[in-house]
mmCIF file of C-alpha atoms in Angstrom:
data_model
loop_
_atom_site.group_PDB
_atom_site.id
_atom_site.type_symbol
_atom_site.label_atom_id
_atom_site.label_comp_id
_atom_site.label_asym_id
_atom_site.label_seq_id
_atom_site.Cartn_x
_atom_site.Cartn_y
_atom_site.Cartn_z
ATOM 1 C CA MET U 1 0.000 0.000 0.000
ATOM 2 C CA ILE U 2 1.228 3.501 -0.763
ATOM 3 C CA ASP U 3 1.999 6.080 1.918
ATOM 4 C CA PHE U 4 -0.614 8.799 1.701
ATOM 5 C CA THR U 5 0.329 12.420 2.137
ATOM 6 C CA GLU U 6 -1.762 14.555 4.515
ATOM 7 C CA GLU U 7 -3.332 16.188 1.498
ATOM 8 C CA GLN U 8 -4.264 12.848 -0.028
ATOM 9 C CA ILE U 9 -5.862 11.653 3.191
ATOM 10 C CA GLU U 10 -8.002 14.764 3.148
ATOM 11 C CA ARG U 11 -8.741 14.638 -0.569
ATOM 12 C CA TYR U 12 -9.834 11.002 -0.532
ATOM 13 C CA SER U 13 -11.365 10.951 2.965
ATOM 14 C CA ARG U 14 -14.906 10.265 1.690
ATOM 15 C CA HIS U 15 -13.609 7.222 -0.159
ATOM 16 C CA ILE U 16 -11.389 6.038 2.667
ATOM 17 C CA ILE U 17 -14.249 5.984 5.169
ATOM 18 C CA LEU U 18 -16.265 3.687 2.904
ATOM 19 C CA PRO U 19 -15.657 0.134 4.163
ATOM 20 C CA GLU U 20 -15.775 -1.126 0.560
ATOM 21 C CA VAL U 21 -12.961 1.227 -0.438
ATOM 22 C CA GLY U 22 -10.852 2.099 2.592
ATOM 23 C CA ALA U 23 -7.206 3.097 2.517
ATOM 24 C CA GLU U 24 -6.368 -0.085 0.701
ATOM 25 C CA GLY U 25 -8.890 0.545 -2.070
ATOM 26 C CA GLN U 26 -7.822 4.151 -2.435
ATOM 27 C CA SER U 27 -4.244 3.008 -2.685
ATOM 28 C CA LYS U 28 -5.305 0.568 -5.388
ATOM 29 C CA LEU U 29 -6.991 3.370 -7.329
ATOM 30 C CA LEU U 30 -3.866 5.515 -7.133
ATOM 31 C CA GLU U 31 -1.888 2.634 -8.598
ATOM 32 C CA SER U 32 -4.446 1.863 -11.315
ATOM 33 C CA LYS U 33 -4.093 2.617 -14.998
ATOM 34 C CA VAL U 34 -7.165 3.263 -17.100
ATOM 35 C CA PHE U 35 -7.212 3.821 -20.848
ATOM 36 C CA MET U 36 -10.057 5.779 -22.397
ATOM 37 C CA ILE U 37 -10.980 5.922 -26.051
ATOM 38 C CA GLY U 38 -12.593 9.280 -26.762
ATOM 39 C CA ALA U 39 -12.404 12.568 -24.884
ATOM 40 C CA GLY U 40 -15.889 13.581 -25.932
ATOM 41 C CA GLY U 41 -19.350 13.396 -24.433
ATOM 42 C CA LEU U 42 -18.800 10.146 -22.533
ATOM 43 C CA GLY U 43 -15.076 10.595 -22.035
ATOM 44 C CA SER U 44 -15.638 13.941 -20.297
ATOM 45 C CA PRO U 45 -17.522 12.679 -17.225
ATOM 46 C CA VAL U 46 -15.484 9.477 -17.163
ATOM 47 C CA ALA U 47 -12.197 11.395 -17.090
ATOM 48 C CA TYR U 48 -13.529 13.895 -14.559
ATOM 49 C CA TYR U 49 -14.693 11.278 -12.077
ATOM 50 C CA LEU U 50 -11.753 8.938 -12.480
ATOM 51 C CA ALA U 51 -9.389 11.865 -11.988
ATOM 52 C CA ALA U 52 -11.320 13.041 -8.942
ATOM 53 C CA ALA U 53 -11.246 9.479 -7.599
ATOM 54 C CA GLY U 54 -7.472 9.471 -7.836
ATOM 55 C CA VAL U 55 -7.030 6.866 -10.546
ATOM 56 C CA GLY U 56 -3.268 7.180 -10.821
ATOM 57 C CA THR U 57 -2.798 6.966 -14.565
ATOM 58 C CA ILE U 58 -5.351 7.909 -17.184
ATOM 59 C CA GLY U 59 -4.533 7.385 -20.845
ATOM 60 C CA ILE U 60 -6.745 9.251 -23.295
ATOM 61 C CA ALA U 61 -6.901 8.704 -27.040
ATOM 62 C CA ASP U 62 -8.625 11.142 -29.344
ATOM 63 C CA ALA U 63 -7.524 12.541 -32.688
ATOM 64 C CA ASP U 64 -9.905 15.512 -32.680
ATOM 65 C CA VAL U 65 -9.580 19.143 -31.682
ATOM 66 C CA VAL U 66 -12.183 20.907 -29.547
ATOM 67 C CA ASP U 67 -14.973 22.368 -31.644
ATOM 68 C CA MET U 68 -17.599 24.867 -30.529
ATOM 69 C CA SER U 69 -20.327 22.289 -31.238
ATOM 70 C CA ASN U 70 -18.725 19.916 -28.688
ATOM 71 C CA LEU U 71 -19.241 22.234 -25.726
ATOM 72 C CA GLN U 72 -22.963 21.463 -25.394
ATOM 73 C CA ARG U 73 -22.010 18.111 -23.814
ATOM 74 C CA GLN U 74 -18.235 17.595 -23.690
ATOM 75 C CA ILE U 75 -17.778 19.284 -20.342
ATOM 76 C CA ILE U 76 -14.095 18.563 -19.851
ATOM 77 C CA HIS U 77 -13.381 21.204 -22.512
ATOM 78 C CA ASN U 78 -14.243 24.890 -22.527
ATOM 79 C CA GLN U 79 -14.537 27.841 -24.864
ATOM 80 C CA ASP U 80 -10.903 28.900 -24.513
ATOM 81 C CA ARG U 81 -9.821 25.476 -25.752
ATOM 82 C CA VAL U 82 -11.612 25.574 -29.106
ATOM 83 C CA GLY U 83 -9.084 24.441 -31.688
ATOM 84 C CA MET U 84 -6.870 22.680 -29.112
ATOM 85 C CA PRO U 85 -6.408 18.902 -29.324
ATOM 86 C CA LYS U 86 -9.033 17.309 -27.089
ATOM 87 C CA VAL U 87 -6.472 15.180 -25.303
ATOM 88 C CA GLU U 88 -4.485 18.307 -24.336
ATOM 89 C CA SER U 89 -7.612 20.076 -23.169
ATOM 90 C CA ALA U 90 -8.588 17.018 -21.106
ATOM 91 C CA ARG U 91 -5.107 16.870 -19.609
ATOM 92 C CA GLU U 92 -5.301 20.521 -18.504
ATOM 93 C CA THR U 93 -8.681 20.001 -16.848
ATOM 94 C CA ILE U 94 -7.582 16.821 -15.090
ATOM 95 C CA GLN U 95 -4.344 18.307 -13.814
ATOM 96 C CA ALA U 96 -6.156 21.345 -12.454
ATOM 97 C CA LEU U 97 -8.525 19.004 -10.629
ATOM 98 C CA ASN U 98 -6.056 16.490 -9.254
ATOM 99 C CA PRO U 99 -2.263 16.636 -9.587
ATOM 100 C CA ASP U 100 -2.034 13.023 -8.353
ATOM 101 C CA VAL U 101 -3.134 11.856 -11.789
ATOM 102 C CA GLN U 102 -0.638 11.129 -14.531
ATOM 103 C CA VAL U 103 -2.282 11.761 -17.920
ATOM 104 C CA ASN U 104 -0.961 10.008 -20.999
ATOM 105 C CA THR U 105 -2.255 11.514 -24.229
ATOM 106 C CA TYR U 106 -2.640 9.787 -27.575
ATOM 107 C CA ASN U 107 -3.472 12.476 -30.077
ATOM 108 C CA TYR U 108 -4.056 10.121 -32.952
ATOM 109 C CA ARG U 109 -6.417 7.466 -34.157
ATOM 110 C CA ILE U 110 -6.417 4.117 -32.470
ATOM 111 C CA ASP U 111 -5.964 1.516 -35.179
ATOM 112 C CA ALA U 112 -5.101 -2.122 -35.694
ATOM 113 C CA ASP U 113 -1.383 -1.325 -35.725
ATOM 114 C CA ASN U 114 -1.244 0.396 -32.339
ATOM 115 C CA VAL U 115 -4.216 -0.657 -30.204
ATOM 116 C CA ARG U 116 -2.912 -3.897 -28.704
ATOM 117 C CA GLU U 117 0.416 -2.431 -27.680
ATOM 118 C CA ILE U 118 -1.260 0.618 -26.116
ATOM 119 C CA ILE U 119 -3.852 -1.219 -24.061
ATOM 120 C CA ARG U 120 -1.329 -3.765 -22.811
ATOM 121 C CA ASP U 121 -0.051 -1.104 -20.383
ATOM 122 C CA TYR U 122 -3.445 -0.541 -18.772
ATOM 123 C CA ASP U 123 -5.643 -2.340 -16.241
ATOM 124 C CA LEU U 124 -9.002 -1.299 -17.645
ATOM 125 C CA ILE U 125 -10.297 0.084 -20.928
ATOM 126 C CA ILE U 126 -13.217 2.465 -21.334
ATOM 127 C CA ASP U 127 -14.798 3.008 -24.717
ATOM 128 C CA GLY U 128 -16.646 6.240 -25.326
ATOM 129 C CA CYS U 129 -15.753 6.686 -28.968
ATOM 130 C CA ASP U 130 -18.103 7.843 -31.682
ATOM 131 C CA ASN U 131 -17.737 5.300 -34.442
ATOM 132 C CA PHE U 132 -18.318 1.611 -35.020
ATOM 133 C CA PRO U 133 -14.990 0.649 -36.611
ATOM 134 C CA THR U 134 -13.227 1.776 -33.408
ATOM 135 C CA ARG U 135 -15.810 0.076 -31.170
ATOM 136 C CA PHE U 136 -15.231 -3.281 -32.861
ATOM 137 C CA LEU U 137 -11.483 -2.788 -32.963
ATOM 138 C CA VAL U 138 -11.315 -1.985 -29.248
ATOM 139 C CA ASN U 139 -13.548 -4.927 -28.353
ATOM 140 C CA ASP U 140 -11.440 -7.349 -30.347
ATOM 141 C CA ALA U 141 -8.178 -5.951 -28.981
ATOM 142 C CA CYS U 142 -9.468 -6.225 -25.396
ATOM 143 C CA PHE U 143 -10.518 -9.809 -26.073
ATOM 144 C CA PHE U 144 -7.092 -10.765 -27.416
ATOM 145 C CA GLU U 145 -5.240 -8.869 -24.664
ATOM 146 C CA HIS U 146 -7.530 -10.102 -21.860
ATOM 147 C CA LYS U 147 -8.542 -6.604 -20.790
ATOM 148 C CA THR U 148 -11.818 -5.645 -19.174
ATOM 149 C CA LEU U 149 -13.787 -3.228 -21.355
ATOM 150 C CA ILE U 150 -16.495 -0.884 -20.149
ATOM 151 C CA SER U 151 -18.374 0.188 -23.230
ATOM 152 C CA GLY U 152 -20.753 3.135 -23.421
ATOM 153 C CA ALA U 153 -22.714 4.540 -26.330
ATOM 154 C CA MET U 154 -25.398 7.135 -26.778
ATOM 155 C CA PHE U 155 -27.659 8.606 -29.395
ATOM 156 C CA ARG U 156 -30.394 11.237 -29.297
ATOM 157 C CA PHE U 157 -32.039 10.379 -25.921
ATOM 158 C CA GLU U 158 -30.744 6.854 -25.416
ATOM 159 C CA GLY U 159 -27.705 5.312 -23.799
ATOM 160 C CA GLN U 160 -26.258 1.799 -23.576
ATOM 161 C CA VAL U 161 -23.599 0.573 -21.137
ATOM 162 C CA ALA U 162 -22.068 -2.877 -20.725
ATOM 163 C CA THR U 163 -18.920 -4.461 -19.322
ATOM 164 C CA PHE U 164 -17.153 -7.087 -21.366
ATOM 165 C CA LYS U 165 -14.610 -9.393 -19.757
ATOM 166 C CA PRO U 166 -14.905 -12.898 -21.188
ATOM 167 C CA HIS U 167 -11.312 -13.575 -20.030
ATOM 168 C CA ALA U 168 -12.366 -13.195 -16.382
ATOM 169 C CA ASP U 169 -16.040 -14.158 -16.477
ATOM 170 C CA LYS U 170 -16.433 -17.606 -18.032
ATOM 171 C CA GLU U 171 -19.963 -16.918 -19.147
ATOM 172 C CA GLY U 172 -19.315 -13.267 -19.932
ATOM 173 C CA PRO U 173 -20.060 -11.967 -23.420
ATOM 174 C CA CYS U 174 -18.065 -9.609 -25.625
ATOM 175 C CA TYR U 175 -19.398 -6.690 -27.672
ATOM 176 C CA ARG U 176 -19.814 -8.966 -30.687
ATOM 177 C CA CYS U 177 -22.168 -11.216 -28.693
ATOM 178 C CA LEU U 178 -24.459 -8.173 -28.677
ATOM 179 C CA TYR U 179 -23.677 -6.841 -32.148
ATOM 180 C CA PRO U 180 -21.708 -9.373 -34.227
ATOM 181 C CA GLU U 181 -20.656 -7.016 -37.033
ATOM 182 C CA PRO U 182 -20.549 -3.259 -37.654
ATOM 183 C CA PRO U 183 -23.583 -1.812 -39.415
ATOM 184 C CA PRO U 184 -23.295 -1.195 -43.132
ATOM 185 C CA ASN U 185 -22.128 2.348 -43.916
ATOM 186 C CA GLY U 186 -24.837 4.950 -43.550
ATOM 187 C CA LEU U 187 -27.436 2.749 -41.837
ATOM 188 C CA VAL U 188 -26.848 4.165 -38.367
ATOM 189 C CA PRO U 189 -26.662 7.972 -38.319
ATOM 190 C CA SER U 190 -23.990 9.713 -36.243
ATOM 191 C CA CYS U 191 -24.693 12.197 -33.430
ATOM 192 C CA SER U 192 -23.745 15.084 -35.694
ATOM 193 C CA GLU U 193 -26.386 13.928 -38.136
ATOM 194 C CA ALA U 194 -29.147 13.115 -35.647
ATOM 195 C CA GLY U 195 -28.451 15.165 -32.527
ATOM 196 C CA ILE U 196 -27.941 14.255 -28.909
ATOM 197 C CA LEU U 197 -29.218 15.624 -25.620
ATOM 198 C CA GLY U 198 -26.135 17.018 -23.900
ATOM 199 C CA ALA U 199 -26.875 15.934 -20.337
ATOM 200 C CA LEU U 200 -27.418 12.356 -21.527
ATOM 201 C CA ALA U 201 -23.623 12.127 -21.813
ATOM 202 C CA GLY U 202 -23.366 12.767 -18.084
ATOM 203 C CA ALA U 203 -25.935 10.095 -17.219
ATOM 204 C CA VAL U 204 -24.267 7.444 -19.350
ATOM 205 C CA GLY U 205 -20.650 8.430 -18.735
ATOM 206 C CA THR U 206 -21.002 8.501 -14.965
ATOM 207 C CA ILE U 207 -22.400 4.962 -15.030
ATOM 208 C CA GLN U 208 -19.242 3.962 -16.899
ATOM 209 C CA ALA U 209 -17.112 5.768 -14.304
ATOM 210 C CA VAL U 210 -18.913 4.064 -11.409
ATOM 211 C CA GLU U 211 -18.444 0.656 -13.020
ATOM 212 C CA ALA U 212 -14.781 1.440 -13.704
ATOM 213 C CA VAL U 213 -14.100 2.196 -10.041
ATOM 214 C CA LYS U 214 -15.970 -0.977 -9.014
ATOM 215 C CA GLU U 215 -13.995 -3.105 -11.471
ATOM 216 C CA LEU U 216 -10.699 -1.606 -10.290
ATOM 217 C CA LEU U 217 -11.613 -2.276 -6.664
ATOM 218 C CA GLY U 218 -13.321 -5.606 -7.337
ATOM 219 C CA ILE U 219 -16.422 -4.627 -5.377
ATOM 220 C CA GLY U 220 -20.146 -5.152 -5.930
ATOM 221 C CA ASP U 221 -21.783 -6.794 -8.915
ATOM 222 C CA SER U 222 -20.034 -6.432 -12.242
ATOM 223 C CA LEU U 223 -22.047 -5.340 -15.279
ATOM 224 C CA SER U 224 -20.487 -8.224 -17.184
ATOM 225 C CA GLY U 225 -23.353 -10.246 -18.648
ATOM 226 C CA ARG U 226 -25.745 -7.305 -18.509
ATOM 227 C CA LEU U 227 -26.717 -4.540 -20.892
ATOM 228 C CA MET U 228 -27.940 -1.313 -19.328
ATOM 229 C CA ILE U 229 -30.225 0.721 -21.538
ATOM 230 C CA PHE U 230 -31.217 4.254 -20.608
ATOM 231 C CA ASP U 231 -34.212 5.999 -22.149
ATOM 232 C CA ALA U 232 -34.002 9.658 -21.126
ATOM 233 C CA LEU U 233 -37.393 10.631 -22.550
ATOM 234 C CA ARG U 234 -39.155 8.005 -20.436
ATOM 235 C CA MET U 235 -36.547 8.335 -17.676
ATOM 236 C CA GLU U 236 -36.133 4.567 -17.570
ATOM 237 C CA TRP U 237 -33.110 2.394 -16.954
ATOM 238 C CA LYS U 238 -33.389 -1.211 -18.066
ATOM 239 C CA LYS U 239 -30.947 -3.960 -17.199
ATOM 240 C CA LEU U 240 -31.079 -6.853 -19.652
ATOM 241 C CA LYS U 241 -29.328 -10.153 -19.329
ATOM 242 C CA LEU U 242 -26.693 -10.465 -22.052
ATOM 243 C CA ARG U 243 -25.300 -13.932 -22.598
ATOM 244 C CA GLN U 244 -22.240 -15.114 -24.388
ATOM 245 C CA ASP U 245 -23.384 -16.085 -27.892
ATOM 246 C CA PRO U 246 -21.977 -19.512 -28.808
ATOM 247 C CA GLY U 247 -22.159 -18.295 -32.416
ATOM 248 C CA CYS U 248 -20.135 -15.135 -31.664
ATOM 249 C CA PRO U 249 -17.537 -14.682 -34.426
ATOM 250 C CA LEU U 250 -14.925 -13.658 -31.818
ATOM 251 C CA CYS U 251 -15.530 -15.434 -28.507
ATOM 252 C CA GLY U 252 -17.935 -18.170 -29.636
ATOM 253 C CA THR U 253 -17.264 -21.866 -29.949
ATOM 254 C CA LYS U 254 -16.101 -21.622 -33.575
ATOM 255 C CA PRO U 255 -14.531 -18.182 -33.906
ATOM 256 C CA THR U 256 -13.995 -16.808 -37.397
ATOM 257 C CA ILE U 257 -12.128 -13.711 -36.187
ATOM 258 C CA THR U 258 -8.650 -14.616 -34.997
ATOM 259 C CA ASP U 259 -6.883 -11.302 -35.516
ATOM 260 C CA LEU U 260 -7.759 -7.607 -35.557
ATOM 261 C CA VAL U 261 -10.042 -6.487 -38.361
ATOM 262 C CA THR U 262 -10.046 -2.986 -39.838
ATOM 263 C CA TYR U 263 -13.430 -1.656 -40.890
ATOM 264 C CA GLU U 264 -13.851 1.361 -43.100
ATOM 265 C CA GLN U 265 -15.153 4.588 -41.634
ATOM 266 C CA ALA U 266 -18.787 5.279 -42.464
ATOM 267 C CA CYS U 267 -18.360 8.961 -43.197
ATOM 268 C CA GLU U 268 -16.020 11.890 -42.677
ATOM 269 C CA LEU U 269 -18.193 13.322 -39.929
ATOM 270 C CA GLN U 270 -17.142 10.431 -37.717
ATOM 271 C CA LEU U 271 -13.415 10.661 -38.256
ATOM 272 C CA GLY U 272 -12.563 11.616 -34.687
ATOM 273 C CA HIS U 273 -12.942 9.578 -31.576
ATOM 274 C CA SER U 274 -15.757 11.538 -30.018
ATOM 275 C CA MET N 1 -50.561 -14.664 -31.843
ATOM 276 C CA GLN N 2 -50.564 -11.685 -29.513
ATOM 277 C CA ILE N 3 -47.250 -10.414 -28.140
ATOM 278 C CA GLN N 4 -45.951 -7.228 -26.534
ATOM 279 C CA LEU N 5 -43.739 -5.610 -29.153
ATOM 280 C CA ASN N 6 -41.838 -2.476 -28.118
ATOM 281 C CA GLY N 7 -44.327 -1.982 -25.304
ATOM 282 C CA GLU N 8 -47.461 -2.366 -27.410
ATOM 283 C CA SER N 9 -49.785 -5.284 -28.058
ATOM 284 C CA ARG N 10 -49.361 -6.670 -31.518
ATOM 285 C CA GLU N 11 -50.667 -9.603 -33.512
ATOM 286 C CA ILE N 12 -47.924 -11.498 -35.314
ATOM 287 C CA GLU N 13 -47.622 -14.634 -37.464
ATOM 288 C CA ALA N 14 -43.946 -15.481 -37.052
ATOM 289 C CA PRO N 15 -43.174 -18.499 -34.836
ATOM 290 C CA THR N 16 -39.497 -17.589 -34.280
ATOM 291 C CA LEU N 17 -37.454 -14.446 -33.703
ATOM 292 C CA ALA N 18 -35.727 -14.815 -37.076
ATOM 293 C CA LEU N 19 -39.082 -14.950 -38.849
ATOM 294 C CA LEU N 20 -40.441 -12.095 -36.746
ATOM 295 C CA VAL N 21 -37.570 -9.861 -37.777
ATOM 296 C CA ALA N 22 -38.327 -10.740 -41.396
ATOM 297 C CA GLU N 23 -42.082 -10.188 -40.879
ATOM 298 C CA LEU N 24 -41.394 -6.738 -39.453
ATOM 299 C CA GLY N 25 -38.943 -5.968 -42.250
ATOM 300 C CA LEU N 26 -36.145 -5.031 -39.832
ATOM 301 C CA GLU N 27 -32.528 -4.545 -40.851
ATOM 302 C CA THR N 28 -30.893 -7.327 -38.829
ATOM 303 C CA ARG N 29 -27.408 -5.834 -38.919
ATOM 304 C CA THR N 30 -28.293 -2.803 -36.808
ATOM 305 C CA ILE N 31 -30.374 -4.343 -34.029
ATOM 306 C CA ALA N 32 -30.372 -6.680 -31.073
ATOM 307 C CA ILE N 33 -33.560 -8.293 -29.799
ATOM 308 C CA GLU N 34 -34.691 -8.134 -26.215
ATOM 309 C CA TYR N 35 -36.711 -11.240 -25.477
ATOM 310 C CA ASN N 36 -38.365 -11.391 -22.051
ATOM 311 C CA LEU N 37 -35.726 -9.120 -20.489
ATOM 312 C CA GLU N 38 -32.790 -10.937 -22.044
ATOM 313 C CA VAL N 39 -30.816 -10.151 -25.148
ATOM 314 C CA ALA N 40 -31.495 -13.072 -27.494
ATOM 315 C CA PRO N 41 -28.162 -14.229 -29.000
ATOM 316 C CA LYS N 42 -28.310 -13.497 -32.714
ATOM 317 C CA SER N 43 -27.092 -16.933 -33.720
ATOM 318 C CA GLY N 44 -30.136 -18.404 -31.924
ATOM 319 C CA TRP N 45 -32.877 -16.262 -33.493
ATOM 320 C CA GLY N 46 -33.871 -19.107 -35.815
ATOM 321 C CA GLN N 47 -34.438 -21.496 -32.904
ATOM 322 C CA CYS N 48 -36.006 -19.000 -30.504
ATOM 323 C CA GLN N 49 -39.726 -19.846 -30.426
ATOM 324 C CA ILE N 50 -42.186 -17.035 -29.768
ATOM 325 C CA HIS N 51 -45.096 -17.685 -27.404
ATOM 326 C CA THR N 52 -48.295 -15.753 -26.816
ATOM 327 C CA GLY N 53 -47.712 -12.934 -24.348
ATOM 328 C CA ASP N 54 -43.951 -12.766 -24.930
ATOM 329 C CA ARG N 55 -42.389 -9.370 -24.430
ATOM 330 C CA ILE N 56 -40.124 -8.471 -27.305
ATOM 331 C CA GLU N 57 -38.287 -5.210 -27.872
ATOM 332 C CA VAL N 58 -36.027 -4.118 -30.657
ATOM 333 C CA VAL N 59 -32.755 -2.650 -29.361
ATOM 334 C CA GLN N 60 -31.168 -0.290 -31.858
ATOM 335 C CA MET N 61 -27.423 -0.370 -32.249
ATOM 336 C CA ILE N 62 -26.028 3.016 -31.235
ATOM 337 C CA GLY N 63 -22.452 4.214 -31.371
ATOM 338 C CA GLY N 64 -22.243 7.856 -30.344
ATOM 339 C CA GLY N 65 -19.845 8.978 -27.687
#
């Protein structure tokens, strides 16, 4: 266990007094390494809360720069940062919040050539990206590298969150057990084409952050084997059972995917990570 | 037979999830199916029998972040 400074004891006191966390759990968080794909709508609350929680190392990948149209929901950025790489903007916000956190930035696209090597250094992966090729790539890479993946997605007024860790949970599914293949180009509109309620990002992203802290600490019930669906218009959360699909092309009994696959980007609007 | 589809009562002919998806004319590559509060594995849609009163919802694939 690490030796806390006086300041750390004060900063993390509300965690430390929780029996489920304690000094030991807080120490574990400070030694944890989390990798996030996307510093956008979902990545913003995830990065904020993980930084506040004292997750010791946060890696953030995003190839985009901050755009004025992001600020309606991507709360880790601000107006002065328009034009700045999102990963740099996120780093500045995180460091102002909590200097305990080491931020590693990846200001480029995650692809089949770099993803496995990058995630190998981390304990937990959080996907909040904005495109399907990256979602499938990250899922497959996590499967091959035996990394737990907390996946979040949102659209208009709806959110979906699930944890995938078939390496640790024998009956646990992967993302392809839910959606075996990416949708054909153009069949699923992007947020820039269809809109998104800004505060939805907070509702969905904070669920991802809560699950991340639980996975790092090994407490409570994992979301592995469940799909959370949030309907903001009805204000309803649903938790569905999500089984491993024996016919899954990646983790099923007769896998057809044995290496990373690169899918083409649907459109230029989705070129970034968030 | 009568089922609950996306929260509403509906009369359908299809005896299996695979045939229901076809009957409804859904694009299979962009959806998952919630069948009585579980996600029905896609590879099993052809074997998944539908019964009167079943609660079935179409889950749309979303990817925004």
